[in-house]
Amino acid sequence: MALRLHDTMTRRLREVIPLEDGHVRVYTCGPTVYARAHVGNFRTFLFEDVLRRWLERRFARVTHVMNLTDVEDKIIRNAVASGHDLDSETAPWIAAFFEDLDTLNIRRAHHYPRATEYIDEMVALIERLDAADVTYRSEDSVYFHISSFPQYGRLSGVRADGLVAGGGGRVDADEYDKDDARDFALWKAAGDEEIGWDTRIGRGRPGWHIECSAMSMALLGESFDIHCGGVDNIFPHHENEIAQSVAATRRPFVQIWCHGAHLNIEGEKMAKSLGNFATVRELVDGGARPSALRYQLIAAAHYRKPLNYDDTLHAATESVDRFADFSARVRAHTPRAGADGEPGAVDTRVSMARDAFAAAMDDDLNLPEAMGAIFTMIRSLNRELDGGALGGATHAQILTLIEEVDDVLGVLPLVERERAGAELTPDEQALLDAREAARAARQWAESDRLRASLAEAGIAVDDTAAGQRWHRF
Ligand code: AMP
Ligand code: ZN
């Protein structure tokens, strides 16, 4: 069986055939670390996690790179306002990002290159573009001449002659309006007082697009297999990456471009700039289970279909419980010798579910359909478990299948964590009750002392309008 993915460039399903035999190289655009990433960002990171996990089942080796954009206009603005250097400005957001990855059981990439650590590679790439005669300078910034790149616009469908209609001809911002293709900044000049690097191409800092070209090529080679992001990355970010990379190397850059649809809230894209976002931490503190959040974001809709946050968490919680309860039930079950006839007999319900799961995943990662096949099997086997014992061979096959499914789904370790942490010990409950009493009596010092004791036990307490809420760190 072959894995096929939808390729944004050709607008078709294409089989994944790694350039290097048995080794798939994947680059995924990472977070801009100026604030905590929101669950919309995590929908994209989770679709990439599912892709990574399924590739690992299909190929001997996967190398996954995700960048951290740790220099950018908003970061610089915040750093200047708070008097931090760049590293101390971004450190808490990078830590928060890794914490959220763990909360959602996202497999770590093999490399998390930071833009600030690849300035030399970016400068070298811009020099190659200078040599290829596709750049120009204006007020010490360096721009890419999109009219020098005839294929510009092929990925996004944005017409390069939008340049004329747009007027002005150049943009310094890294993101700009759809349908308005313009020469973009590769290198932005910086004054002596501003944050920047002194380099052979002058003092300044990189544009966003050059970061991803330089870091992906440094870690994965000039041509690699799969490049992912959310659909908002198609234009201008990925269009510009292609232009820079191909103009510099004269080689194909990426084989397959994969883009995930957005997470919406009340029908609108969740975005920091719109203020309609929630973070993983906020949702979990508000009572959402990480397992359900993970399931919702990866399986409530196919990754190329928009998903509304509002109406899908409840159903996701039920699906996770159905899967986890079935897994626990099978694990606890004692099979009956000889119940399935021949030793080694294959239970067709299990093998059909297994095949259907794999076929749906191979068909552009259709996880909702893949889980449909698993739930059909669960319904039928639950009836059988109600009626008596399963045979040993069937039992073993189900256990293997659950393991294989969760290797992609990744919810069982989260459910285990949640169930283990869902109860307070009597001592912990006593501390929490004492704190409630102290607060009611307005004994703030005592309440703070009890909060510290709870923290020592690994429990964080928030005071909300509805009273104390707690969670384990
Ligand atoms: P940023 O930190 O803004 O560069 O975004 C990081 C990743 O999240 C990018 O791949 C974006 O495409 C993706 N993204 C941003 N907003 C959403 C959203 N509402 N739903 C899904 N993905 C998103
Ligand atoms: Zn990128």
mmCIF file of N, CA and C in Angstrom, residues 322-323 326 371 373-383:
data_model
loop_
_atom_site.group_PDB
_atom_site.id
_atom_site.type_symbol
_atom_site.label_atom_id
_atom_site.label_comp_id
_atom_site.label_asym_id
_atom_site.label_seq_id
_atom_site.Cartn_x
_atom_site.Cartn_y
_atom_site.Cartn_z
ATOM 1 N N ARG A 322 -14.745 6.075 24.693
ATOM 2 C CA ARG A 322 -15.149 4.807 24.101
ATOM 3 C C ARG A 322 -13.905 3.981 23.726
ATOM 4 N N PHE A 323 -12.936 4.655 23.149
ATOM 5 C CA PHE A 323 -11.709 3.961 22.739
ATOM 6 C C PHE A 323 -10.911 3.500 23.969
ATOM 7 N N PHE A 326 -12.700 0.660 25.880
ATOM 8 C CA PHE A 326 -12.563 -0.605 25.162
ATOM 9 C C PHE A 326 -11.161 -1.181 25.388
ATOM 10 N N MET A 371 -10.899 6.127 12.083
ATOM 11 C CA MET A 371 -11.479 5.851 13.404
ATOM 12 C C MET A 371 -12.892 5.286 13.272
ATOM 13 N N ALA A 373 -13.806 3.065 11.187
ATOM 14 C CA ALA A 373 -13.630 1.607 11.058
ATOM 15 C C ALA A 373 -13.322 0.987 12.416
ATOM 16 N N ILE A 374 -12.553 1.678 13.219
ATOM 17 C CA ILE A 374 -12.201 1.139 14.544
ATOM 18 C C ILE A 374 -13.445 1.095 15.439
ATOM 19 N N PHE A 375 -14.268 2.139 15.379
ATOM 20 C CA PHE A 375 -15.469 2.152 16.239
ATOM 21 C C PHE A 375 -16.494 1.097 15.796
ATOM 22 N N THR A 376 -16.564 0.821 14.511
ATOM 23 C CA THR A 376 -17.449 -0.262 14.046
ATOM 24 C C THR A 376 -17.000 -1.582 14.667
ATOM 25 N N MET A 377 -15.702 -1.811 14.654
ATOM 26 C CA MET A 377 -15.170 -3.040 15.246
ATOM 27 C C MET A 377 -15.431 -3.070 16.754
ATOM 28 N N ILE A 378 -15.249 -1.933 17.397
ATOM 29 C CA ILE A 378 -15.439 -1.887 18.854
ATOM 30 C C ILE A 378 -16.882 -2.246 19.211
ATOM 31 N N ARG A 379 -17.830 -1.710 18.456
ATOM 32 C CA ARG A 379 -19.243 -2.023 18.728
ATOM 33 C C ARG A 379 -19.488 -3.518 18.661
ATOM 34 N N SER A 380 -18.948 -4.119 17.613
ATOM 35 C CA SER A 380 -19.224 -5.540 17.421
ATOM 36 C C SER A 380 -18.515 -6.377 18.495
ATOM 37 N N LEU A 381 -17.297 -6.012 18.840
ATOM 38 C CA LEU A 381 -16.574 -6.807 19.841
ATOM 39 C C LEU A 381 -17.099 -6.566 21.256
ATOM 40 N N ASN A 382 -17.602 -5.357 21.509
ATOM 41 C CA ASN A 382 -18.190 -5.105 22.836
ATOM 42 C C ASN A 382 -19.366 -6.038 23.070
ATOM 43 N N ARG A 383 -20.173 -6.258 22.021
ATOM 44 C CA ARG A 383 -21.317 -7.184 22.154
ATOM 45 C C ARG A 383 -20.811 -8.573 22.507
#
